């Protein structure tokens, strides 16, 4: 039993499960919106709830494990990441490969039981999720690719419910793209010097901290605009717009924290962005109810 507990802890350290708080609220925001627009109720059923959770968790497990597997040569030299289970030997390369393959298969099989569009989209989704790990080696667009990876969550959510990709879901996803890319830019400031020395293509290592913070602010301004457009395109009401405005305030506060003190990047990255996703979902749910 002790061995099982330690293994689960190592897997938890590998995939940082608590960061699921970034994607899950937007999957379910898309699902409740699609359900309401189709059936006049935000409840989409227990079956889709279960399959949605399995798809979300397995896709994220695949993405994180694949990233850890591909980045082992980078992570071992970075003091911030040298104690990851994929680096220090707690999870070997063979077990990591098995974990990646199993989660990919679980994701594809679960998508098959959702609907045919979800099944066929599961393959390019896995390609995009794995692509982020490669992009940082040759393009500073890696931040956008990471944003796109999480932005597939609301697209997957609406596909699961309505087997279509309406305009409002695209606008919601574009907001997620720039939200994630914006806070990833701030988070990457921690590794600016390391990325320079390693020859990695991050925006902080190429353009410096001031330019990075400016680009991040632009990205988050676009996030605010796209989420307002989402509320408009979906025909939502005042509570939804209020949720968008509060999201904008949280993003503004995030930038204030980082500008005052770079050592607070972790707080801005996890705490504020975690609250933002949950808060956004709650306001959309209240609006629909």
XYZ file of N, CA and C in Angstrom:
867
model
N 0.820 -1.211 0.000
C 0.000 0.000 0.000
C 0.862 1.272 0.000
N 1.931 1.251 0.794
C 2.827 2.403 0.861
C 3.444 2.692 -0.503
N 3.799 1.617 -1.225
C 4.396 1.778 -2.552
C 3.404 2.404 -3.523
N 2.156 1.974 -3.429
C 1.118 2.527 -4.303
C 0.924 4.016 -4.021
N 0.899 4.362 -2.744
C 0.727 5.769 -2.360
C 1.886 6.617 -2.883
N 3.115 6.095 -2.760
C 4.283 6.837 -3.255
C 4.241 6.986 -4.775
N 3.798 5.927 -5.471
C 3.697 5.982 -6.929
C 2.682 7.039 -7.363
N 1.530 7.056 -6.688
C 0.505 8.054 -6.999
C 1.010 9.465 -6.726
N 1.788 9.611 -5.653
C 2.364 10.930 -5.342
C 3.338 11.352 -6.433
N 4.149 10.406 -6.923
C 5.096 10.724 -7.990
C 4.366 11.119 -9.271
N 3.285 10.411 -9.572
C 2.486 10.753 -10.759
C 1.868 12.142 -10.590
N 1.396 12.422 -9.361
C 0.844 13.747 -9.076
C 1.881 14.844 -9.271
N 3.121 14.582 -8.837
C 4.204 15.548 -9.039
C 4.538 15.694 -10.527
N 4.406 14.593 -11.266
C 4.728 14.605 -12.694
C 3.765 15.476 -13.483
N 2.466 15.279 -13.246
C 1.459 15.960 -14.070
C 0.917 17.226 -13.420
N 1.332 17.511 -12.177
C 0.860 18.694 -11.440
C -0.657 18.809 -11.581
N -1.367 17.848 -11.010
C -2.809 17.730 -11.231
C -3.568 18.996 -10.840
N -3.077 19.729 -9.841
C -3.787 20.926 -9.384
C -3.906 21.976 -10.487
N -3.039 21.922 -11.505
C -3.114 22.877 -12.601
C -4.246 22.566 -13.566
N -4.971 21.462 -13.323
C -6.170 21.174 -14.122
C -7.212 22.263 -13.949
N -7.069 23.050 -12.891
C -8.008 24.131 -12.619
C -8.013 25.162 -13.746
N -6.976 25.167 -14.588
C -6.941 26.107 -15.700
C -7.875 25.709 -16.830
N -7.916 24.434 -17.170
C -8.686 23.974 -18.332
C -10.110 23.565 -18.002
N -10.318 22.870 -16.877
C -11.632 22.294 -16.578
C -12.769 23.318 -16.557
N -12.600 24.498 -15.939
C -13.719 25.449 -15.934
C -14.170 25.858 -17.339
N -13.238 25.908 -18.283
C -13.614 26.345 -19.622
C -14.235 25.218 -20.446
N -13.849 23.976 -20.165
C -14.549 22.843 -20.771
C -16.018 22.885 -20.375
N -16.254 23.045 -19.081
C -17.633 22.998 -18.587
C -18.387 24.291 -18.878
N -17.690 25.404 -19.019
C -18.348 26.627 -19.491
C -18.925 26.400 -20.879
N -18.131 25.796 -21.752
C -18.597 25.499 -23.115
C -19.742 24.495 -23.099
N -19.644 23.486 -22.237
C -20.671 22.441 -22.203
C -22.005 22.970 -21.697
N -21.987 23.775 -20.633
C -23.257 24.285 -20.114
C -23.877 25.303 -21.069
N -23.025 26.086 -21.753
C -23.544 27.057 -22.720
C -24.169 26.345 -23.908
N -23.467 25.344 -24.434
C -23.993 24.583 -25.575
C -25.294 23.880 -25.202
N -25.348 23.318 -23.991
C -26.556 22.624 -23.546
C -27.727 23.585 -23.410
N -27.459 24.768 -22.857
C -28.530 25.751 -22.684
C -29.062 26.244 -24.027
N -28.158 26.520 -24.966
C -28.585 27.017 -26.272
C -29.341 25.955 -27.060
N -29.046 24.696 -26.785
C -29.720 23.599 -27.496
C -31.016 23.164 -26.814
N -30.965 23.014 -25.489
C -32.095 22.415 -24.766
C -32.721 23.332 -23.730
N -32.241 24.572 -23.631
C -32.751 25.535 -22.660
C -32.472 25.113 -21.215
N -31.440 24.319 -21.009
C -30.986 23.941 -19.674
C -29.471 23.767 -19.700
N -28.756 24.234 -18.647
C -27.298 24.070 -18.643
C -26.854 22.644 -18.319
N -27.765 21.777 -17.890
C -27.392 20.414 -17.513
C -27.370 19.520 -18.751
N -26.223 18.923 -19.030
C -26.025 18.132 -20.237
C -26.047 16.630 -19.996
N -26.219 16.201 -18.743
C -26.388 14.781 -18.436
C -25.159 14.151 -17.796
N -25.410 13.078 -17.033
C -24.341 12.389 -16.314
C -23.342 11.717 -17.252
N -23.840 11.171 -18.354
C -22.961 10.472 -19.291
C -21.886 11.397 -19.835
N -22.315 12.568 -20.323
C -21.339 13.524 -20.870
C -20.440 14.089 -19.777
N -20.960 14.222 -18.570
C -20.128 14.696 -17.466
C -18.985 13.718 -17.216
N -19.305 12.429 -17.161
C -18.278 11.409 -16.900
C -17.274 11.328 -18.038
N -17.784 11.263 -19.278
C -16.867 11.175 -20.417
C -16.057 12.459 -20.576
N -16.679 13.607 -20.265
C -15.949 14.872 -20.339
C -14.788 14.911 -19.368
N -15.029 14.425 -18.140
C -13.960 14.389 -17.142
C -12.837 13.440 -17.553
N -13.226 12.252 -18.056
C -12.208 11.272 -18.474
C -11.372 11.823 -19.627
N -12.042 12.430 -20.598
C -11.320 13.007 -21.739
C -10.382 14.127 -21.285
N -10.877 14.989 -20.416
C -10.080 16.123 -19.955
C -8.848 15.658 -19.183
N -9.042 14.716 -18.268
C -7.935 14.245 -17.433
C -6.919 13.462 -18.258
N -7.387 12.574 -19.129
C -6.461 11.767 -19.935
C -5.684 12.624 -20.932
N -6.348 13.612 -21.526
C -5.660 14.503 -22.473
C -4.580 15.312 -21.755
N -4.911 15.806 -20.575
C -3.927 16.583 -19.831
C -2.779 15.707 -19.342
N -3.106 14.488 -18.892
C -2.055 13.555 -18.476
C -1.097 13.279 -19.630
N -1.664 13.051 -20.819
C -0.837 12.812 -22.003
C 0.075 14.008 -22.271
N -0.511 15.201 -22.265
C 0.255 16.404 -22.601
C 1.391 16.643 -21.605
N 1.093 16.531 -20.318
C 2.112 16.786 -19.302
C 3.205 15.726 -19.334
N 2.810 14.449 -19.458
C 3.802 13.374 -19.468
C 4.679 13.453 -20.714
N 4.071 13.755 -21.862
C 4.845 13.883 -23.101
C 5.833 15.039 -22.997
N 5.374 16.133 -22.387
C 6.255 17.282 -22.183
C 7.430 16.932 -21.280
N 7.147 16.209 -20.194
C 8.219 15.813 -19.276
C 9.204 14.857 -19.959
N 8.676 13.956 -20.778
C 9.527 12.993 -21.481
C 10.442 13.719 -22.473
N 9.891 14.625 -23.250
C 10.665 15.330 -24.269
C 11.645 16.330 -23.658
N 11.298 16.864 -22.480
C 12.105 17.938 -21.892
C 13.115 17.453 -20.857
N 13.282 16.161 -20.733
C 14.169 15.648 -19.689
C 15.583 16.222 -19.818
N 16.084 16.352 -21.039
C 17.435 16.866 -21.240
C 17.552 18.338 -20.855
N 16.426 19.061 -20.908
C 16.411 20.471 -20.510
C 16.205 20.593 -19.004
N 15.226 19.837 -18.491
C 14.843 19.952 -17.082
C 15.969 19.577 -16.120
N 16.846 18.638 -16.535
C 17.898 18.185 -15.615
C 18.914 19.274 -15.307
N 19.011 20.275 -16.168
C 19.985 21.345 -15.962
C 19.382 22.593 -15.326
N 18.059 22.587 -15.180
C 17.378 23.755 -14.628
C 17.093 23.515 -13.141
N 17.651 24.322 -12.241
C 17.437 24.110 -10.795
C 15.955 24.086 -10.411
N 15.115 24.798 -11.157
C 13.687 24.856 -10.841
C 12.966 23.560 -11.175
N 13.524 22.779 -12.122
C 12.832 21.571 -12.590
C 13.626 20.285 -12.360
N 14.803 20.393 -11.758
C 15.689 19.222 -11.622
C 15.141 18.146 -10.698
N 14.159 18.500 -9.862
C 13.603 17.512 -8.928
C 12.298 16.893 -9.427
N 11.984 17.062 -10.709
C 10.794 16.427 -11.256
C 10.980 14.909 -11.319
N 9.912 14.129 -11.135
C 10.029 12.660 -11.138
C 10.617 12.102 -12.426
N 10.412 12.796 -13.542
C 10.945 12.340 -14.825
C 12.442 12.567 -14.938
N 12.986 13.402 -14.043
C 14.409 13.751 -14.089
C 15.203 13.010 -13.020
N 14.653 12.948 -11.807
C 15.433 12.386 -10.695
C 15.329 10.865 -10.575
N 14.630 10.219 -11.504
C 14.603 8.758 -11.542
C 13.419 8.104 -10.865
N 12.552 8.893 -10.237
C 11.389 8.290 -9.581
C 10.457 7.617 -10.583
N 10.370 8.194 -11.788
C 9.595 7.592 -12.880
C 10.529 7.416 -14.068
N 10.817 6.181 -14.427
C 11.745 5.893 -15.515
C 11.144 6.156 -16.880
N 12.016 6.185 -17.890
C 11.591 6.484 -19.261
C 10.580 5.466 -19.775
N 10.788 4.185 -19.445
C 9.876 3.144 -19.917
C 8.479 3.336 -19.337
N 8.393 3.565 -18.032
C 7.093 3.775 -17.395
C 6.423 5.053 -17.885
N 7.244 6.058 -18.175
C 6.711 7.318 -18.691
C 6.082 7.109 -20.073
N 6.742 6.320 -20.917
C 6.188 6.012 -22.243
C 4.865 5.265 -22.122
N 4.819 4.302 -21.219
C 3.576 3.538 -21.013
C 2.452 4.476 -20.565
N 2.779 5.369 -19.647
C 1.794 6.331 -19.142
C 1.271 7.212 -20.276
N 2.160 7.650 -21.153
C 1.772 8.490 -22.295
C 0.834 7.727 -23.228
N 1.214 6.508 -23.594
C 0.421 5.705 -24.526
C -0.941 5.366 -23.943
N -0.982 4.964 -22.685
C -2.253 4.593 -22.046
C -3.211 5.778 -22.015
N -2.717 6.952 -21.657
C -3.592 8.125 -21.593
C -4.062 8.566 -22.977
N -3.216 8.416 -23.989
C -3.640 8.726 -25.359
C -4.776 7.795 -25.788
N -4.624 6.515 -25.481
C -5.659 5.535 -25.847
C -6.956 5.790 -25.082
N -6.849 6.103 -23.792
C -8.045 6.401 -22.992
C -8.776 7.610 -23.572
N -8.018 8.619 -23.969
C -8.611 9.824 -24.548
C -9.350 9.503 -25.847
N -8.710 8.762 -26.742
C -9.316 8.426 -28.034
C -10.561 7.554 -27.846
N -10.461 6.547 -26.998
C -11.597 5.641 -26.775
C -12.767 6.386 -26.134
N -12.471 7.249 -25.170
C -13.533 8.029 -24.525
C -14.203 8.953 -25.532
N -13.399 9.587 -26.392
C -13.961 10.467 -27.419
C -14.865 9.690 -28.377
N -14.508 8.455 -28.661
C -15.324 7.599 -29.544
C -16.732 7.418 -28.977
N -16.833 7.265 -27.657
C -18.138 7.058 -27.031
C -18.919 8.360 -26.840
N -18.271 9.510 -27.100
C -18.985 10.793 -27.016
C -19.780 11.025 -28.291
N -19.079 11.150 -29.411
C -19.718 11.230 -30.730
C -18.635 11.144 -31.803
N -19.041 11.030 -33.048
C -18.077 10.782 -34.131
C -17.144 11.966 -34.359
N -17.659 13.206 -34.241
C -16.789 14.370 -34.440
C -15.734 14.430 -33.347
N -16.133 14.148 -32.121
C -15.163 14.131 -31.017
C -14.081 13.084 -31.269
N -14.476 11.933 -31.780
C -13.509 10.862 -32.054
C -12.485 11.295 -33.094
N -12.946 11.852 -34.208
C -12.014 12.226 -35.278
C -11.141 13.415 -34.898
N -11.672 14.281 -34.040
C -10.867 15.421 -33.586
C -9.842 15.016 -32.524
N -10.029 13.854 -31.907
C -9.115 13.445 -30.834
C -7.685 13.281 -31.346
N -7.524 12.886 -32.604
C -6.172 12.666 -33.148
C -5.411 13.979 -33.354
N -5.985 14.973 -34.083
C -5.248 16.244 -34.191
C -5.075 16.948 -32.853
N -6.012 16.742 -31.921
C -5.870 17.346 -30.592
C -4.617 16.815 -29.898
N -4.387 15.512 -29.980
C -3.183 14.930 -29.368
C -1.915 15.468 -30.031
N -1.975 15.692 -31.342
C -0.818 16.245 -32.054
C -0.490 17.645 -31.534
N -1.522 18.473 -31.364
C -1.314 19.835 -30.855
C -0.787 19.792 -29.420
N -1.374 18.917 -28.591
C -0.945 18.822 -27.195
C 0.520 18.415 -27.080
N 0.964 17.542 -27.965
C 2.371 17.140 -27.958
C 3.275 18.162 -28.613
N 2.706 18.994 -29.495
C 3.520 19.945 -30.257
C 4.197 21.003 -29.416
N 3.566 21.393 -28.316
C 4.151 22.432 -27.480
C 5.561 22.057 -27.022
N 5.760 20.788 -26.702
C 7.054 20.333 -26.196
C 8.168 20.487 -27.220
N 7.800 20.536 -28.491
C 8.788 20.645 -29.555
C 9.029 22.093 -29.973
N 7.982 22.920 -29.904
C 8.062 24.283 -30.433
C 9.124 25.129 -29.744
N 9.282 24.949 -28.419
C 10.210 25.804 -27.685
C 11.660 25.630 -28.147
N 11.906 24.572 -28.914
C 13.260 24.308 -29.397
C 13.590 25.055 -30.690
N 12.541 25.612 -31.341
C 12.835 26.304 -32.601
C 11.978 27.539 -32.856
N 11.021 27.865 -31.989
C 10.171 29.031 -32.245
C 9.644 29.625 -30.955
N 9.645 30.953 -30.881
C 9.076 31.628 -29.716
C 7.549 31.582 -29.713
N 6.955 31.017 -30.775
C 5.506 30.829 -30.811
C 5.049 29.723 -29.859
N 5.981 29.112 -29.151
C 5.634 28.049 -28.198
C 4.595 28.528 -27.185
N 4.652 29.808 -26.804
C 3.688 30.340 -25.843
C 2.269 30.293 -26.428
N 2.151 30.628 -27.720
C 0.854 30.583 -28.386
C 0.377 29.142 -28.521
N 1.299 28.231 -28.819
C 0.935 26.815 -28.958
C 0.430 26.263 -27.634
N 1.057 26.683 -26.524
C 0.557 26.265 -25.217
C -0.859 26.795 -25.000
N -1.068 28.061 -25.385
C -2.404 28.635 -25.271
C -3.415 27.873 -26.110
N -3.007 27.500 -27.321
C -3.888 26.729 -28.193
C -4.210 25.368 -27.584
N -3.240 24.766 -26.923
C -3.450 23.458 -26.301
C -4.581 23.509 -25.277
N -4.570 24.547 -24.422
C -5.643 24.657 -23.442
C -6.936 25.172 -24.065
N -6.811 25.934 -25.161
C -8.006 26.471 -25.816
C -8.805 25.386 -26.526
N -8.185 24.232 -26.743
C -8.928 23.118 -27.326
C -9.969 22.577 -26.345
N -9.811 22.894 -25.052
C -10.732 22.394 -24.035
C -12.166 22.860 -24.277
N -12.426 24.176 -24.433
C -13.821 24.574 -24.692
C -14.344 24.084 -26.043
N -13.468 23.975 -27.039
C -13.902 23.420 -28.322
C -14.355 21.974 -28.125
N -13.558 21.214 -27.375
C -13.919 19.821 -27.093
C -15.227 19.752 -26.320
N -15.436 20.689 -25.401
C -16.654 20.701 -24.605
C -17.899 20.913 -25.439
N -17.854 21.867 -26.354
C -19.038 22.130 -27.178
C -19.260 21.024 -28.205
N -18.175 20.437 -28.710
C -18.304 19.306 -29.631
C -18.980 18.127 -28.931
N -18.635 17.907 -27.676
C -19.225 16.802 -26.925
C -20.733 16.952 -26.789
N -21.198 18.184 -26.598
C -22.627 18.413 -26.368
C -23.409 18.552 -27.669
N -22.896 19.349 -28.607
C -23.688 19.687 -29.797
C -23.137 19.133 -31.102
N -21.956 18.482 -31.047
C -21.325 17.920 -32.246
C -21.188 18.985 -33.343
N -20.783 20.182 -32.918
C -20.570 21.298 -33.844
C -19.589 22.264 -33.206
N -19.115 23.248 -33.984
C -18.204 24.258 -33.454
C -18.768 25.634 -33.819
N -19.687 26.170 -33.001
C -20.301 27.472 -33.294
C -19.326 28.624 -33.058
N -19.685 29.788 -33.570
C -18.826 30.973 -33.469
C -18.496 31.316 -32.026
N -19.490 31.242 -31.137
C -19.238 31.661 -29.757
C -18.163 30.811 -29.096
N -18.101 29.519 -29.455
C -17.084 28.645 -28.858
C -15.686 28.994 -29.372
N -15.603 29.435 -30.620
C -14.315 29.862 -31.181
C -13.832 31.124 -30.465
N -14.749 32.058 -30.215
C -14.385 33.292 -29.511
C -13.960 33.002 -28.074
N -14.683 32.104 -27.405
C -14.290 31.689 -26.052
C -12.894 31.081 -26.072
N -12.628 30.241 -27.056
C -11.326 29.571 -27.157
C -10.206 30.546 -27.483
N -10.477 31.520 -28.333
C -9.454 32.528 -28.643
C -9.090 33.306 -27.378
N -10.084 33.575 -26.542
C -9.788 34.218 -25.262
C -8.867 33.364 -24.412
N -9.115 32.046 -24.413
C -8.270 31.130 -23.641
C -6.851 31.089 -24.209
N -6.728 31.110 -25.553
C -5.406 31.117 -26.196
C -4.552 32.249 -25.629
N -5.099 33.471 -25.650
C -4.306 34.630 -25.239
C -4.198 34.747 -23.725
N -5.187 34.216 -22.997
C -5.086 34.166 -21.530
C -3.909 33.290 -21.113
N -3.847 32.080 -21.647
C -2.786 31.143 -21.280
C -1.424 31.625 -21.787
N -1.380 32.070 -23.043
C -0.111 32.565 -23.592
C 0.395 33.748 -22.778
N -0.525 34.614 -22.343
C -0.136 35.789 -21.560
C 0.451 35.428 -20.219
N -0.193 34.493 -19.496
C 0.383 34.159 -18.189
C 1.582 33.226 -18.329
N 1.680 32.491 -19.438
C 2.885 31.686 -19.654
C 4.095 32.584 -19.911
N 3.877 33.709 -20.565
C 4.965 34.671 -20.773
C 5.501 35.158 -19.427
N 4.581 35.497 -18.525
C 5.017 35.960 -17.199
C 5.740 34.848 -16.449
N 5.197 33.648 -16.520
C 5.817 32.506 -15.834
C 7.215 32.230 -16.397
N 7.388 32.428 -17.710
C 8.665 32.146 -18.365
C 9.759 33.117 -17.969
N 9.385 34.243 -17.356
C 10.398 35.193 -16.892
C 11.341 34.541 -15.882
N 10.836 33.523 -15.158
C 11.675 32.829 -14.175
C 12.855 32.114 -14.831
N 12.672 31.693 -16.085
C 13.695 30.905 -16.778
C 14.400 31.702 -17.872
N 14.298 33.019 -17.826
C 14.826 33.856 -18.901
C 16.325 33.616 -19.138
N 17.112 33.650 -18.086
C 18.557 33.469 -18.248
C 18.892 32.035 -18.634
N 18.193 31.085 -18.024
C 18.423 29.682 -18.362
C 18.114 29.414 -19.831
N 17.000 29.950 -20.325
C 16.617 29.751 -21.729
C 17.644 30.371 -22.672
N 18.196 31.513 -22.280
C 19.241 32.146 -23.094
C 20.449 31.227 -23.203
N 20.889 30.717 -22.073
C 22.076 29.859 -22.044
C 21.861 28.550 -22.801
N 20.616 28.059 -22.769
C 20.297 26.796 -23.432
C 19.948 26.977 -24.910
N 19.782 28.223 -25.338
C 19.403 28.487 -26.725
C 17.961 28.139 -27.024
N 17.098 28.232 -25.989
C 15.682 27.928 -26.172
C 14.941 29.173 -26.655
N 13.872 28.932 -27.402
C 13.149 30.034 -28.034
C 11.945 30.461 -27.193
N 12.209 31.186 -26.139
C 11.124 31.801 -25.375
C 11.180 33.302 -25.620
N 10.042 33.956 -25.540
C 10.008 35.401 -25.767
C 10.851 36.159 -24.740
N 10.833 35.788 -23.440
C 11.706 36.501 -22.491
C 13.185 36.382 -22.841
N 13.638 35.201 -23.286
C 15.060 35.022 -23.571
C 15.493 35.777 -24.818
N 14.560 36.053 -25.715
C 14.896 36.726 -26.977
C 14.704 38.234 -26.883
N 13.602 38.668 -26.247
C 13.245 40.091 -26.269
C 13.398 40.792 -24.925
N 13.647 40.034 -23.850
C 13.848 40.659 -22.543
C 12.559 40.773 -21.731
N 12.735 41.178 -20.462
C 11.590 41.181 -19.547
C 10.575 42.275 -19.837
N 11.017 43.494 -20.198
C 10.079 44.591 -20.429
C 9.191 44.309 -21.637
N 9.791 43.833 -22.722
C 9.012 43.501 -23.911
C 8.049 42.351 -23.624
N 8.516 41.391 -22.820
C 7.671 40.247 -22.466
C 6.441 40.701 -21.701
N 6.625 41.598 -20.736
C 5.493 42.065 -19.954
C 4.530 42.890 -20.802
N 5.059 43.628 -21.755
C 4.204 44.407 -22.661
C 3.377 43.468 -23.546
N 4.028 42.462 -24.127
C 3.324 41.503 -24.988
C 2.275 40.745 -24.172
N 2.625 40.365 -22.951
C 1.679 39.678 -22.081
C 0.454 40.548 -21.817
N 0.672 41.849 -21.583
C -0.446 42.761 -21.345
C -1.344 42.852 -22.579
N -0.734 42.896 -23.775
C -1.514 42.919 -25.015
C -2.348 41.645 -25.147
N -1.718 40.511 -24.865
C -2.422 39.226 -24.939
C -3.627 39.208 -23.990
N -3.444 39.719 -22.791
C -4.543 39.689 -21.826
C -5.622 40.709 -22.161
N -5.255 41.784 -22.822
C -6.276 42.715 -23.323
C -7.124 42.022 -24.398
N -6.464 41.243 -25.260
C -7.192 40.481 -26.282
C -8.097 39.423 -25.642
N -7.620 38.836 -24.547
C -8.446 37.875 -23.805
C -9.756 38.518 -23.382
N -9.663 39.684 -22.795
C -10.849 40.408 -22.332
C -11.806 40.689 -23.488
N -11.267 41.130 -24.610
C -12.097 41.440 -25.789
C -12.792 40.186 -26.311
N -12.049 39.094 -26.448
C -12.641 37.868 -27.003
C -13.704 37.285 -26.071
N -13.503 37.405 -24.769
C -14.521 36.868 -23.853
C -15.783 37.729 -23.862
N -15.634 39.040 -24.052
C -16.810 39.886 -24.240
C -17.548 39.495 -25.520
N -16.797 39.243 -26.586
C -17.402 38.818 -27.849
C -18.085 37.461 -27.707
N -17.498 36.577 -26.899
C -18.132 35.284 -26.623
C -19.499 35.481 -25.991
N -19.567 36.330 -24.957
C -20.835 36.583 -24.277
C -21.861 37.158 -25.239
N -21.414 38.041 -26.120
C -22.314 38.644 -27.113
C -22.794 37.607 -28.132
N -21.860 36.825 -28.676
C -22.209 35.851 -29.715
C -23.112 34.744 -29.183
N -22.958 34.391 -27.899
C -23.792 33.349 -27.301
C -25.118 33.893 -26.794
N -25.299 35.209 -26.882
C -26.550 35.821 -26.430
C -26.721 35.780 -24.923
N -25.619 35.880 -24.190
C -25.680 35.825 -22.730
C -26.049 37.182 -22.146
N -26.309 37.192 -20.846
C -26.794 38.404 -20.198
C -25.787 39.083 -19.295
N -26.326 39.906 -18.381
C -25.499 40.772 -17.562
C -24.516 40.058 -16.658
N -24.913 38.909 -16.083
C -24.002 38.175 -15.217
C -22.766 37.702 -15.983
N -22.950 37.298 -17.228
C -21.822 36.847 -18.051
C -20.856 38.001 -18.325
N -21.417 39.173 -18.652
C -20.558 40.335 -18.896
C -19.834 40.761 -17.621
N -20.524 40.635 -16.486
C -19.877 40.963 -15.214
C -18.712 40.011 -14.959
N -18.896 38.725 -15.289
C -17.814 37.749 -15.155
C -16.618 38.123 -16.017
N -16.889 38.613 -17.220
C -15.800 39.053 -18.112
C -15.057 40.244 -17.525
N -15.807 41.197 -16.973
C -15.186 42.393 -16.393
C -14.318 42.013 -15.189
N -14.832 41.141 -14.312
C -14.048 40.716 -13.146
C -12.798 39.961 -13.596
N -12.919 39.167 -14.663
C -11.740 38.490 -15.225
C -10.689 39.499 -15.651
N -11.142 40.581 -16.293
C -10.213 41.629 -16.706
C -9.519 42.270 -15.520
N -10.261 42.477 -14.430
C -9.680 43.067 -13.210
C -8.631 42.129 -12.618
N -8.935 40.825 -12.602
C -7.972 39.842 -12.069
C -6.692 39.844 -12.903
N -6.826 39.890 -14.227
C -5.643 39.914 -15.094
C -4.828 41.179 -14.863
N -5.509 42.306 -14.681
C -4.810 43.558 -14.381
C -4.028 43.435 -13.076
N -4.668 42.841 -12.057
C -4.005 42.660 -10.765
C -2.801 41.734 -10.895
N -2.922 40.705 -11.738
C -1.805 39.787 -11.980
C -0.579 40.542 -12.484
N -0.792 41.459 -13.417
C 0.323 42.236 -13.973
C 0.900 43.198 -12.933
N 0.058 43.743 -12.107
C 0.548 44.634 -11.046
C 1.460 43.875 -10.095
N 1.065 42.656 -9.727
C 1.867 41.852 -8.803
C 3.237 41.560 -9.402
N 3.268 41.126 -10.661
C 4.532 40.750 -11.298
C 5.422 41.964 -11.502
N 4.829 43.109 -11.860
C 5.636 44.313 -12.075
C 6.277 44.789 -10.780
N 5.572 44.599 -9.673
C 6.128 45.038 -8.386
C 7.236 44.118 -7.899
N 7.060 42.806 -8.136
C 8.006 41.855 -7.551
C 7.995 40.552 -8.361
N 9.078 40.288 -9.097
C 9.180 39.073 -9.910
C 9.072 37.802 -9.064
N 9.427 37.897 -7.778
C 9.379 36.707 -6.933
C 7.947 36.248 -6.674
N 6.969 37.094 -7.009
C 5.558 36.750 -6.794
C 4.939 36.121 -8.046
N 5.760 35.727 -9.019
C 5.231 35.166 -10.258
C 4.402 33.917 -10.000
N 4.870 33.062 -9.076
C 4.121 31.844 -8.769
C 2.721 32.166 -8.265
N 2.620 33.163 -7.422
C 1.318 33.566 -6.888
C 0.416 34.051 -8.014
N 0.963 34.898 -8.888
C 0.173 35.417 -9.995
C -0.230 34.304 -10.941
N 0.695 33.361 -11.148
C 0.456 32.287 -12.112
C -0.636 31.344 -11.647
N -0.504 30.803 -10.460
C -1.431 29.769 -10.023
C -2.654 30.331 -9.299
N -2.433 31.115 -8.260
C -3.544 31.549 -7.426
C -4.559 32.371 -8.203
N -4.104 33.463 -8.824
C -5.041 34.350 -9.507
C -5.681 33.687 -10.726
N -4.869 32.997 -11.531
C -5.431 32.368 -12.724
C -6.346 31.198 -12.372
N -6.030 30.503 -11.280
C -6.924 29.440 -10.820
C -8.278 29.994 -10.420
N -8.268 31.096 -9.653
C -9.518 31.733 -9.263
C -10.277 32.244 -10.480
N -9.550 32.768 -11.449
C -10.192 33.358 -12.627
C -11.061 32.334 -13.362
N -10.496 31.153 -13.641
C -11.246 30.146 -14.393
C -12.502 29.709 -13.666
N -12.384 29.456 -12.362
C -13.537 29.015 -11.573
C -14.583 30.120 -11.506
N -14.138 31.350 -11.269
C -15.047 32.481 -11.190
C -15.787 32.680 -12.513
N -15.064 32.562 -13.618
C -15.664 32.753 -14.937
C -16.791 31.734 -15.150
N -16.518 30.477 -14.823
C -17.530 29.427 -14.962
C -18.756 29.727 -14.104
N -18.546 30.148 -12.868
C -19.659 30.407 -11.954
C -20.557 31.518 -12.483
N -19.954 32.586 -13.002
C -20.761 33.696 -13.513
C -21.542 33.303 -14.760
N -20.956 32.483 -15.633
C -21.690 32.020 -16.803
C -22.840 31.115 -16.367
N -22.598 30.241 -15.391
C -23.641 29.347 -14.881
C -24.785 30.152 -14.271
N -24.468 31.154 -13.449
C -25.504 32.002 -12.858
C -26.320 32.685 -13.951
N -25.646 33.165 -14.976
C -26.338 33.828 -16.074
C -27.305 32.868 -16.772
N -26.884 31.657 -17.012
C -27.734 30.681 -17.701
C -28.912 30.247 -16.829
N -28.682 30.185 -15.521
C -29.760 29.776 -14.625
C -30.786 30.893 -14.409
